[in-house]
Every structure is written in C-alpha cells, then in structure tokens.
mmCIF file of C-alpha atoms and ligand atoms in Angstrom:
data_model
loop_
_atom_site.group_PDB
_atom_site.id
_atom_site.type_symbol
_atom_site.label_atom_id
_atom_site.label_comp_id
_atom_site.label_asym_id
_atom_site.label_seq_id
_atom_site.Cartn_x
_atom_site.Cartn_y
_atom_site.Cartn_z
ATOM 1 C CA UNK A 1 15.894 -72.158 -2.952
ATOM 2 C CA UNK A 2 19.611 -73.040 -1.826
ATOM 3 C CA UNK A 3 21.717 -69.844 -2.740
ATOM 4 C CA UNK A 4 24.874 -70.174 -0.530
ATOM 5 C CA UNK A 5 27.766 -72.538 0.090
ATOM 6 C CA UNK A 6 29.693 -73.190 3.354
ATOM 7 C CA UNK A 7 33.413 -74.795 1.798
ATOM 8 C CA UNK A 8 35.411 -75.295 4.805
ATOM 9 C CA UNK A 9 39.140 -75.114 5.030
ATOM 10 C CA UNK A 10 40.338 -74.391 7.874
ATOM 11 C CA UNK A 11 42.035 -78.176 8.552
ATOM 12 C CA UNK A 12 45.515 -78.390 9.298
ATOM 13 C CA UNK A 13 46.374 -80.988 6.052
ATOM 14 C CA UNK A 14 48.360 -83.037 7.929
ATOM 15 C CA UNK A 15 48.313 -86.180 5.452
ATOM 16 C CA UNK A 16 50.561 -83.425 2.675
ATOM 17 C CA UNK A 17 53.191 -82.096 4.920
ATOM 18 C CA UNK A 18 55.340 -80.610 4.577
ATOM 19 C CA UNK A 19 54.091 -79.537 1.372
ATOM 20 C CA UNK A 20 51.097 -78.210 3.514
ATOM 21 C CA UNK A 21 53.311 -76.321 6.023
ATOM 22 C CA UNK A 22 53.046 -73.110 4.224
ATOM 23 C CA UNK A 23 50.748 -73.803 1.341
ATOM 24 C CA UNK A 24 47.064 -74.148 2.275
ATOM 25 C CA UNK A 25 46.092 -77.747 0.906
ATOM 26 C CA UNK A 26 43.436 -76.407 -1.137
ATOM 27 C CA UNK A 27 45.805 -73.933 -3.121
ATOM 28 C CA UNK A 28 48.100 -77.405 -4.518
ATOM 29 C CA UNK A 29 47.739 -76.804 -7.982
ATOM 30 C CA UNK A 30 45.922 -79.202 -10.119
ATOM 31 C CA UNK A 31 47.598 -78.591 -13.600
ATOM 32 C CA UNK A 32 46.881 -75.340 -12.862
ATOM 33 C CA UNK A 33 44.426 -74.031 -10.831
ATOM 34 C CA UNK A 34 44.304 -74.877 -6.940
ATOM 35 C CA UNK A 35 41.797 -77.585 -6.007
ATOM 36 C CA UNK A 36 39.586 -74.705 -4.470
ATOM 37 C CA UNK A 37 38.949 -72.924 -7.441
ATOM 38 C CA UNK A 38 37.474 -75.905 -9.045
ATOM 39 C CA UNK A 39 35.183 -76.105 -5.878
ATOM 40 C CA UNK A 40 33.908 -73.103 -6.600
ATOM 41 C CA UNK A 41 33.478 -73.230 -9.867
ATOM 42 C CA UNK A 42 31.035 -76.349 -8.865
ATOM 43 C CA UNK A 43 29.511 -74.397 -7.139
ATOM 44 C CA UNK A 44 28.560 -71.585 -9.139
ATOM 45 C CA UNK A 45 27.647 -74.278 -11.918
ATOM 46 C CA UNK A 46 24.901 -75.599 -9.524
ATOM 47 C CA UNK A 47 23.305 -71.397 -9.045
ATOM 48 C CA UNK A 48 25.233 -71.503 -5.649
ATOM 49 C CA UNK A 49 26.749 -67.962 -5.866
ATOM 50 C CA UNK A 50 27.354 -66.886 -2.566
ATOM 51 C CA UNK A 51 30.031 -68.812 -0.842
ATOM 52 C CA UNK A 52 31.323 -68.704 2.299
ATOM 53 C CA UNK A 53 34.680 -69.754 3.265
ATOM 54 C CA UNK A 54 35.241 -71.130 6.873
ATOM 55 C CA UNK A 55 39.441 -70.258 6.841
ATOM 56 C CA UNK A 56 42.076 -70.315 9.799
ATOM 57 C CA UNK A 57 45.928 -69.028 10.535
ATOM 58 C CA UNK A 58 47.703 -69.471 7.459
ATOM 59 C CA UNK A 59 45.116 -70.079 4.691
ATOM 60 C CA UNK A 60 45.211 -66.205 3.289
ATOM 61 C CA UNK A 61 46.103 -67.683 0.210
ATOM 62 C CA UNK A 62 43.016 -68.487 -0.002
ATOM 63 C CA UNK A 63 41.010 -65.476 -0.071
ATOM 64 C CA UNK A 64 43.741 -63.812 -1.841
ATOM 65 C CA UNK A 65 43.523 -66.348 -5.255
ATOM 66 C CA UNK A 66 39.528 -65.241 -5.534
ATOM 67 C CA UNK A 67 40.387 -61.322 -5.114
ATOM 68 C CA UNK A 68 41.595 -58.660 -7.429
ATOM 69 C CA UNK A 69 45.115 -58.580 -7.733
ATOM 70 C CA UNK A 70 46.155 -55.124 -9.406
ATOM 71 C CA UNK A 71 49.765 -55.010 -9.828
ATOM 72 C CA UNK A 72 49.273 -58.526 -11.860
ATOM 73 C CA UNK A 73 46.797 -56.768 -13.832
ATOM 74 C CA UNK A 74 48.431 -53.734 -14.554
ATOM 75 C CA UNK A 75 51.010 -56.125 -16.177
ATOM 76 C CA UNK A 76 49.668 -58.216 -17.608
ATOM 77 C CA UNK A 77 47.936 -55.466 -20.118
ATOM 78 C CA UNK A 78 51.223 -53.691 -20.210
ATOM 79 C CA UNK A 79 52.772 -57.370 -21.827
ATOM 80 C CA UNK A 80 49.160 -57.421 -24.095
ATOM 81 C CA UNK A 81 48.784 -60.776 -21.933
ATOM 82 C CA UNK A 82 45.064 -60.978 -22.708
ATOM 83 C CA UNK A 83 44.026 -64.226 -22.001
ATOM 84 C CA UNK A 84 46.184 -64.506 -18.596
ATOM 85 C CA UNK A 85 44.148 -61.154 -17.638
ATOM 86 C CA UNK A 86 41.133 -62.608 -18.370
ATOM 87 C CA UNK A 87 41.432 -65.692 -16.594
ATOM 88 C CA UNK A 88 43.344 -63.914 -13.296
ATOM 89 C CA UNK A 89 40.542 -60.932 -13.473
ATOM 90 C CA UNK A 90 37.415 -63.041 -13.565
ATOM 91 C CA UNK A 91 38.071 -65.383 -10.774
ATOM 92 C CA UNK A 92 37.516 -62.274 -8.786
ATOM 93 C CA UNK A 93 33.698 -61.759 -10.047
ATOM 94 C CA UNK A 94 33.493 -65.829 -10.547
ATOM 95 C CA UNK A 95 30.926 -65.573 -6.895
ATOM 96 C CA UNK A 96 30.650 -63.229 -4.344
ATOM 97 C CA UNK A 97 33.407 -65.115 -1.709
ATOM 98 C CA UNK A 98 33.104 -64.177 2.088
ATOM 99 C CA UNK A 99 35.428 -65.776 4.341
ATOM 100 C CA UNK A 100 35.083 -66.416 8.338
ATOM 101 C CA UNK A 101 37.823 -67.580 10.815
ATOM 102 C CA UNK A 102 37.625 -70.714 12.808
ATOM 103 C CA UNK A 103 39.980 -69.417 15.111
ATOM 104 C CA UNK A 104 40.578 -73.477 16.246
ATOM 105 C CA UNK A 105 40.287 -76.460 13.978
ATOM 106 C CA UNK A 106 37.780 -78.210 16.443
ATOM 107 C CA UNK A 107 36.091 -80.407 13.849
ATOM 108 C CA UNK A 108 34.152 -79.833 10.756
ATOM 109 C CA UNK A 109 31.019 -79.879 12.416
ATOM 110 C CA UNK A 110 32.623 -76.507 14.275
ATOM 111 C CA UNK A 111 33.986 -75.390 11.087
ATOM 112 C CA UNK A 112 30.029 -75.469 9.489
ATOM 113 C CA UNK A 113 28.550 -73.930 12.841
ATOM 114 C CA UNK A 114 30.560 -71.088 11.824
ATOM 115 C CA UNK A 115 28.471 -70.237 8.895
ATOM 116 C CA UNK A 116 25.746 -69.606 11.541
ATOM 117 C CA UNK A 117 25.930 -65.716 11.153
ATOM 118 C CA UNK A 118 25.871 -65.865 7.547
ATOM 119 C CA UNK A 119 22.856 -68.440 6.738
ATOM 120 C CA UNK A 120 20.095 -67.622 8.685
ATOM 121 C CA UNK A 121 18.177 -70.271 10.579
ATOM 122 C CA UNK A 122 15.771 -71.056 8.665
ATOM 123 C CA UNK A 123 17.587 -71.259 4.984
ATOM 124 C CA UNK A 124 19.713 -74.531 3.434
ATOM 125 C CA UNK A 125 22.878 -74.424 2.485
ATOM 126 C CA UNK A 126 25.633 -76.552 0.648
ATOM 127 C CA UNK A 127 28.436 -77.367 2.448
ATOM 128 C CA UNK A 128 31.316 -78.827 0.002
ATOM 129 C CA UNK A 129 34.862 -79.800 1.756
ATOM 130 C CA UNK A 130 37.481 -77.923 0.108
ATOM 131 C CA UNK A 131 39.760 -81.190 -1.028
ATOM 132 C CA UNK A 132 37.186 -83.161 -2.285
ATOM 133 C CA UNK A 133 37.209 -83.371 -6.011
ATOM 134 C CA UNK A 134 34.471 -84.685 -7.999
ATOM 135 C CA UNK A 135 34.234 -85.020 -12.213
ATOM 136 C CA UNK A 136 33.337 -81.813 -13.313
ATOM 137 C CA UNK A 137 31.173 -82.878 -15.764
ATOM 138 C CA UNK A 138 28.588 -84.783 -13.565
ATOM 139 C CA UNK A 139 25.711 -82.509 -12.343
ATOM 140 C CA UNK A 140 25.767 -84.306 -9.231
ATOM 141 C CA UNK A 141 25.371 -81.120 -6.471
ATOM 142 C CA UNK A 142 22.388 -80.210 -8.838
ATOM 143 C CA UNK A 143 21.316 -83.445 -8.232
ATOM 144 C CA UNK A 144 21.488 -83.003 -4.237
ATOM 145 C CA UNK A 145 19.807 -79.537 -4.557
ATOM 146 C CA UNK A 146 16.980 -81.170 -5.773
ATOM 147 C CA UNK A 147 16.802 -83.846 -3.693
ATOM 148 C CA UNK A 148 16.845 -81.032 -0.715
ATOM 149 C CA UNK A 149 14.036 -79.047 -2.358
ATOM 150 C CA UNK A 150 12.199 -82.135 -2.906
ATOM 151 C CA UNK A 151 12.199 -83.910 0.761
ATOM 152 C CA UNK A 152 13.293 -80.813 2.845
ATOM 153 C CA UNK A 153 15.783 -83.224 4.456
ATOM 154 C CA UNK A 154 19.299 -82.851 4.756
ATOM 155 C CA UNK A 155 21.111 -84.803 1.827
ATOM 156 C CA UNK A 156 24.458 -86.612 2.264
ATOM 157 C CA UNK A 157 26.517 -87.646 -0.457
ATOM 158 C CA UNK A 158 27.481 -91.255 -0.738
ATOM 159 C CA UNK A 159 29.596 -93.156 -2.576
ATOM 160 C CA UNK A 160 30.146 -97.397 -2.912
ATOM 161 C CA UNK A 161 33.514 -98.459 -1.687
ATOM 162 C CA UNK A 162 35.017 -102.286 -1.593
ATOM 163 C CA UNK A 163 34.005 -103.745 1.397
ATOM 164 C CA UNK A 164 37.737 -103.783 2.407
ATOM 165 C CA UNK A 165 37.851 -99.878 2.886
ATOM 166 C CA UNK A 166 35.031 -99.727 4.643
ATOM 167 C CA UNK A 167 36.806 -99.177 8.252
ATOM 168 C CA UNK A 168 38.385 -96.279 7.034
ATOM 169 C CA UNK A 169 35.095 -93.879 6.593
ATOM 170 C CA UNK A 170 31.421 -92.920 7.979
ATOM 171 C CA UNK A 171 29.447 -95.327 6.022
ATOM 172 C CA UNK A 172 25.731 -95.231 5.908
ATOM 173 C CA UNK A 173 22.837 -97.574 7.061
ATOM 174 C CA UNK A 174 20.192 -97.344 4.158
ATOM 175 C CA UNK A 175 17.169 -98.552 2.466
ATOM 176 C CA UNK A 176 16.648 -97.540 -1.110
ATOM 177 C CA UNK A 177 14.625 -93.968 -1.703
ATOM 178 C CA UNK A 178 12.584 -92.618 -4.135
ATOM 179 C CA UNK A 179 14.464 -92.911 -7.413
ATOM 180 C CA UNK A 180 17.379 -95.103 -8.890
ATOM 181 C CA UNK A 181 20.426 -93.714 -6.919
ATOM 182 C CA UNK A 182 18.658 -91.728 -3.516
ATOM 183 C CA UNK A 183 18.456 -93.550 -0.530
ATOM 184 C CA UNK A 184 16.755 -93.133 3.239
ATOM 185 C CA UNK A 185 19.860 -93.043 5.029
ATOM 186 C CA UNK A 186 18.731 -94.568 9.135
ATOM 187 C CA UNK A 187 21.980 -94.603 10.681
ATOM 188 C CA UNK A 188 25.629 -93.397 10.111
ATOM 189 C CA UNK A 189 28.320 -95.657 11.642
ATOM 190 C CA UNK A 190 31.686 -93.889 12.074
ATOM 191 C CA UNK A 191 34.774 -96.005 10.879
ATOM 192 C CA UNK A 192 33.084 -99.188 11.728
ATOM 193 C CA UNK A 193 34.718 -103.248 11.192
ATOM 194 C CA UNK A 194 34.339 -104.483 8.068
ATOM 195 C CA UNK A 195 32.069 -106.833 9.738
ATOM 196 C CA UNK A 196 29.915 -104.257 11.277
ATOM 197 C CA UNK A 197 29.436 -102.106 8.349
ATOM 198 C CA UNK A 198 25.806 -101.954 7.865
ATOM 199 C CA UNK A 199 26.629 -101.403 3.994
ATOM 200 C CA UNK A 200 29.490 -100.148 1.514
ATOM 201 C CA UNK A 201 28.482 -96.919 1.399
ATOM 202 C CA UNK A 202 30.369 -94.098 2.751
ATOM 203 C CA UNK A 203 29.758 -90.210 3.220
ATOM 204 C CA UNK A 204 31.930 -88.145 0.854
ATOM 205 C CA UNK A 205 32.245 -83.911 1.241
ATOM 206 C CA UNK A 206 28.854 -82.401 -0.189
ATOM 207 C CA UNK A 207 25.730 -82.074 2.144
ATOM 208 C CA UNK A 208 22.824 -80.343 1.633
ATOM 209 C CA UNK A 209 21.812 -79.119 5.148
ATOM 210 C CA UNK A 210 18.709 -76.882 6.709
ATOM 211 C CA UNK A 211 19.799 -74.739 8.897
ATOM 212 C CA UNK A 212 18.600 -76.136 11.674
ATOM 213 C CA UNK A 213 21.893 -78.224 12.136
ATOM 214 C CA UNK A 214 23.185 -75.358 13.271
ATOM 215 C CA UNK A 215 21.084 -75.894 16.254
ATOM 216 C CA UNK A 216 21.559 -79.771 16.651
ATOM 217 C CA UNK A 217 25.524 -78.651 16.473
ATOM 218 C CA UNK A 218 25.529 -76.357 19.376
ATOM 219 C CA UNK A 219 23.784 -79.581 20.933
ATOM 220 C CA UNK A 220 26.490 -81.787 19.900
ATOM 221 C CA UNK A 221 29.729 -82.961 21.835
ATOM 222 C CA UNK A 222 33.009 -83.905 20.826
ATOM 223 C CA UNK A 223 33.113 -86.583 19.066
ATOM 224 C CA UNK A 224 36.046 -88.902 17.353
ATOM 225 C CA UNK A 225 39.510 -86.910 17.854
ATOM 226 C CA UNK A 226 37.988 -84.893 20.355
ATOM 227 C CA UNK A 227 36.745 -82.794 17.361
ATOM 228 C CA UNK A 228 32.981 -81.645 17.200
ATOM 229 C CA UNK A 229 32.153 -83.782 14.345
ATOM 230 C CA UNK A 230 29.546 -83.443 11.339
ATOM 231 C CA UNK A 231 28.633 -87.167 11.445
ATOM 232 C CA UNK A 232 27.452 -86.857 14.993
ATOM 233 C CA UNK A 233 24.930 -84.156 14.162
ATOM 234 C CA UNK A 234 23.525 -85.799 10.985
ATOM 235 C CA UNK A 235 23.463 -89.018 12.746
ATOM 236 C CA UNK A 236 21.385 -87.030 15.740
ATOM 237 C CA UNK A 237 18.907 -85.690 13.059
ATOM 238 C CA UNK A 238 18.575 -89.381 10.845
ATOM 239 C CA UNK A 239 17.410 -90.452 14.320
ATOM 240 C CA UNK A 240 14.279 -88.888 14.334
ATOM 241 C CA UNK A 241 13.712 -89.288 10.529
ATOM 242 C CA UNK A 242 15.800 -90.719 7.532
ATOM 243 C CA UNK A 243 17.692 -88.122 5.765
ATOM 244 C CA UNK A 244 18.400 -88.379 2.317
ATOM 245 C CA UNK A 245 21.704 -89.779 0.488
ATOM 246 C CA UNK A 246 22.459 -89.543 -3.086
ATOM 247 C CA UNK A 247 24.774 -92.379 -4.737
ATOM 248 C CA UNK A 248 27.916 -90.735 -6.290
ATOM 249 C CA UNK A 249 28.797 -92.576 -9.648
ATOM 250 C CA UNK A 250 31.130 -90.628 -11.034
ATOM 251 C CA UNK A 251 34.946 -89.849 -10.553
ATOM 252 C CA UNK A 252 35.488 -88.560 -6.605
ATOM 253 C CA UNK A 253 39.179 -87.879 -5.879
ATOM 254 C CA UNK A 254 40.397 -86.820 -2.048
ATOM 255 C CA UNK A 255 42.881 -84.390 -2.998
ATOM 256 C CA UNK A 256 43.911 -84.226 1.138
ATOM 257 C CA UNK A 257 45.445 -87.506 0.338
ATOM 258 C CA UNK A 258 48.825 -88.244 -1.538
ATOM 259 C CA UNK A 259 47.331 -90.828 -4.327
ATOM 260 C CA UNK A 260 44.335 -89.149 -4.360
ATOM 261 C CA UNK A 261 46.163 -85.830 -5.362
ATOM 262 C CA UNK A 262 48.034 -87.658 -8.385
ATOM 263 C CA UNK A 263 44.744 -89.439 -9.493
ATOM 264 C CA UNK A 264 43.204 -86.437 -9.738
ATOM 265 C CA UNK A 265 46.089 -83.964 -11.671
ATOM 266 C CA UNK A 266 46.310 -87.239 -14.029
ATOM 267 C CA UNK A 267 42.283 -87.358 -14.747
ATOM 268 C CA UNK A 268 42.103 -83.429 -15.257
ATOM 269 C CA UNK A 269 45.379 -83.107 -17.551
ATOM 270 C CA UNK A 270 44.110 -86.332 -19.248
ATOM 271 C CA UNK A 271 40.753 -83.884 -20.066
ATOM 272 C CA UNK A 272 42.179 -80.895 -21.010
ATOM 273 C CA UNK A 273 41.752 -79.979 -24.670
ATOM 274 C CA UNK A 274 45.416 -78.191 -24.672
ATOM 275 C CA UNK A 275 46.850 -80.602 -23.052
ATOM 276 C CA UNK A 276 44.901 -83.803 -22.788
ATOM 277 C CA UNK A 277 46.362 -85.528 -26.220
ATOM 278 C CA UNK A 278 50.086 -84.779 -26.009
ATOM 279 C CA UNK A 279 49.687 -85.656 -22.003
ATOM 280 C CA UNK A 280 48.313 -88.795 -22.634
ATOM 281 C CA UNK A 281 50.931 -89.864 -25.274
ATOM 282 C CA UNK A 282 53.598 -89.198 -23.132
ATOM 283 C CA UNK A 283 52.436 -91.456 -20.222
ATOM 284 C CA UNK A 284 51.141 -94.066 -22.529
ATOM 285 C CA UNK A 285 55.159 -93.852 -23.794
ATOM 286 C CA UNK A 286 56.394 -93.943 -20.367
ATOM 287 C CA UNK A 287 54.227 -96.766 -19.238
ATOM 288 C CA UNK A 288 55.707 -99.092 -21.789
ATOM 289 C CA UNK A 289 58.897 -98.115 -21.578
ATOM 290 C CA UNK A 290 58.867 -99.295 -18.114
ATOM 291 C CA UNK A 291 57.024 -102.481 -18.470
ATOM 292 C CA UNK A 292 59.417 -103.458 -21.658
HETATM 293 P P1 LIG B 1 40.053 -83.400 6.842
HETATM 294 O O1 LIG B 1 40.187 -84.185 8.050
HETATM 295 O O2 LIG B 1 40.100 -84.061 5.519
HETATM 296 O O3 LIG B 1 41.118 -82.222 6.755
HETATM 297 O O4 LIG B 1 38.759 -82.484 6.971
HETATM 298 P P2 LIG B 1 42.427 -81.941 7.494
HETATM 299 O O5 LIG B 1 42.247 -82.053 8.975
HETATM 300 O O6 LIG B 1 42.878 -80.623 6.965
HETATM 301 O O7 LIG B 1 43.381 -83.034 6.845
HETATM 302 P P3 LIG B 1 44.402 -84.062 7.464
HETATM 303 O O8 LIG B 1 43.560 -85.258 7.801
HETATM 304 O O9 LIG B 1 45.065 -83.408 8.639
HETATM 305 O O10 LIG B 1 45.341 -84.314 6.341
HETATM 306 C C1 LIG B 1 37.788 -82.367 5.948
HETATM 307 C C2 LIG B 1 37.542 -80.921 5.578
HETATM 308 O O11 LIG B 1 37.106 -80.170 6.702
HETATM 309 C C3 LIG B 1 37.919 -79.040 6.905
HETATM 310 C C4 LIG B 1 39.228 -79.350 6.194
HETATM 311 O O12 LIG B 1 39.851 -78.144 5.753
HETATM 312 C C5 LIG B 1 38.772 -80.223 5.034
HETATM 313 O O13 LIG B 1 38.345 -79.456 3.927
HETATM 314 N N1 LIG B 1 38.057 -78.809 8.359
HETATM 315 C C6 LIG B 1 38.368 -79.859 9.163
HETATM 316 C C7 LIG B 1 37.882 -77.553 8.874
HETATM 317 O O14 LIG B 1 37.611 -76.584 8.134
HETATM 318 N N2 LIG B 1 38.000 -77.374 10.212
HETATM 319 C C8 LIG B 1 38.298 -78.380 11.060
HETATM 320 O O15 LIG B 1 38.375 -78.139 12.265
HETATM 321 C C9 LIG B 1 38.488 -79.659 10.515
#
C-alpha cells in the first residue's frame, strides 16, 4: 500500500517573478492558506501521511508553515485566539513532513530521484507537484492509488485540453483501459505540433510511481532544457509496457502560472462557506458594472 508522497518544490518559479523572488511559489496565498498546504491536505485525504518535500535555497518557508511555531502560540492563547491556535497548531501534526535539498534545480525527474533515500526500492510513491491545484472535492489521487494497486504500473494523470494547447505540454499516446476514464498510455510526446499530437491529452502533476523509476532515472539523460526530465523516464518505462493514465475531469488550476493563480483564488473563495456568498455578490456587482 502507497504510504508516502514526494511534492517537489524546489523550481525556481520563474513565470511569478518577482513576486517569486523571495516568496517560494508554493507559499502565494490562496485566500488564505499557501497553495502547498492544500497539497498536503490532498494528500493526507488520500491515507498518504508521510510526505516528503524535495526543497532548495530559499524555500524555508516552506518547512517552516508545516512546523510548530511557539511564540505565535504563546500568543495567540494569551489574546484567547482559539480558533487561530487551532488552525496554526494543527498544521504541524496535519502529516509527518520531511524535507530534502536538491541542492540544483536540474529537472523534476532529479528533484523525484531525490526521494531515493527515503522510499525504498521496492515501495510506490505519489509524487504531486507543489503548484498544481486540483478541486478538492474530487477523490481523484484515491482514484490513482487504486489504479496503482490494481495494475502495479506507474499511473500518470491526464487531463483533455483543446487541440490548440496541445504544443504547450507532454501529451499522451493512448488506447482506452480498463474502466470509463483509465487509459494504456504507449507513448508520451513532449510539446509536440498540433499536428503531431497523437491525442489531446496531456500529463498534469500527480503520478503514481514504483520505485523502480528511481533506477530508470539514474539511467536517464538530460532531456528538454538540459534538465533531467520526468517525461523521459516514464516514456522509457511505457516502452516496454503501457503504463496507466487516469482522465482528470474535474477543476485543475496551475497555480505556477499568472491566470492560473487568479482562477484558482476565485474558485476557492467562490467555495468557502464564510466567504463564498458575499464574494460572489461582489464580483457578480462588479461584472455588471463594467459591462453597463
Ligand atoms: P515547473 O517547471 O512548473 O516549476 O516545475 P518552476 O521551474 O518552478 O516554474 P517556472 O516554469 O520557472 O515558472 C514543476 C514542479 O517541479 C518542481 C517545481 O517546484 C514545480 O513544483 N521542480 C522543477 C523541482 O522541484 N526541481 C526542479 O529542478 C524543477
């Protein structure tokens, strides 16, 4: 059974600078709590309680928002702040976080080879990229867990695109799988022409992986950007048999990306029970004031 999850987040965030000179991408705030926190929470939702975080120079944030911080504590009781001490207390029991240091952002297939001393060869593991959102209310890493247990295989998560964005992701060569939704996945085709796409499916961050990637990694060259890259491994192992891709129906937001970022704070305010209604109202309001 899959226990631990590898959430890498060690990238540079280039696409939210400058914003991202300082701030780690995954601490933005989405209303408010930083896109990594609902990561985790995901994960600890699908029995994954161990995670590991793959980190770098200047994401101690990081580490910092899922340990105890006492001072806070201390006065937060001293104000009778309950349910601030509550919420700031238990994020530091929410799983048991370890954290490991790229050292160099070589690629997220480098970034998940570092999870190599922590998952043991022969074990799965989830990996889950650190500014990928997904609906919170859709099972869907369940649904890949299952999959895993199921085939054995290492599980990809997809998601249909227009044909129009295609160029801009790894999208997957498949026939359909087992059930509604699961697909063989043959080949992965890195940013390919819209005309070469073998289908408008592309990869999005969750992966279900046996350990022995970590094998096929140390194997694997520098890919795209000169980075050692996922893709390239999974695309070595579909090779020698299909692995296994689950579609992703619901909401998906890239939180690395500008628009993304603003999709996604409008969709989680939009759902909040304290704040959802009189959110809502007010863009609704501010909408039609501006197309009047
Ligand atoms: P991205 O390419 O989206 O992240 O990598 P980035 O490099 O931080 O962002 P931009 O493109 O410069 O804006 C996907 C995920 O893999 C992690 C990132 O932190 C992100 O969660 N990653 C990427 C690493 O941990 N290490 C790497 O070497 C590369």
């Amino acid at each position: 059974m899959v226990r631990k999850a590898v959430l890498p987040v060690a990238g540079l965030g280039t696409r939210f600078l400058p914003a991202t000179k300082a701030v780690p991408k995954e601490m933005m705030p989405l209303v408010d709590r930083p896109a990594i926190q609902y990561i985790v929470e995901e994960c600890v939702r699908a029995g994954l309680d161990d995670v590991l975080l793959v980190t770098g120079s200047g994401k101690g944030e990081i580490e910092d928002h899922f340990d105890r911080r006492l001072d806070l504590e201390a006065a937060l009781a001293d104000k009778g702040k309950q349910d601030e001490l509550t919420a700031v207390r238990d994020l530091a029991h929410l799983a048991q976080i370890h954290s490991i240091r790229q050292g160099e952002p070589l690629g997220l297939g480098h970034a998940v080879l570092m999870a190599a001393g922590h998952v043991a060869a022969e074990e799965s593991f989830a990996v889950l990229l650190g500014d990928d959102i997904i609906d919170p209310h859709e099972p869907f890493l369940e649904r890949m867990l299952e999959a895993h247990d199921r085939t054995g295989r290492p599980v990809v998560a997809l998601m249909e695109v227009p044909s129009d964005q295609v160029h801009l992701y790894g999208v997957a060569d498949v026939e359909p799988g087992e059930r509604d939704g699961e697909f063989l996945v043959h080949r992965l085709v890195e940013k390919p022409p819209v005309d070469e796409a073998p289908s408008n499916l592309i990869v999005v961050g969750r992966y279900v992986l046996p350990g022995a990637i970590f094998d096929v990694l140390h194997e694997t060259p520098p890919g795209r950007g000169d980075e050692i890259q996922l893709t390239d491994a999974l695309q070595t192992m579909a090779a020698d048999e299909p692995i296994i891709g689950i579609r992703l129906d619901a909401e998906r937001y890239d939180t690395g990306d500008k628009l993304g970022f603003l999709k996604a704070t409008v969709q989680i305010a939009a759902q909040r029970e304290d704040l959802g209604k009189e959110f809502l109202e007010w863009l609704r309001a501010w909408i039609e004031e501006r197309e009047a």
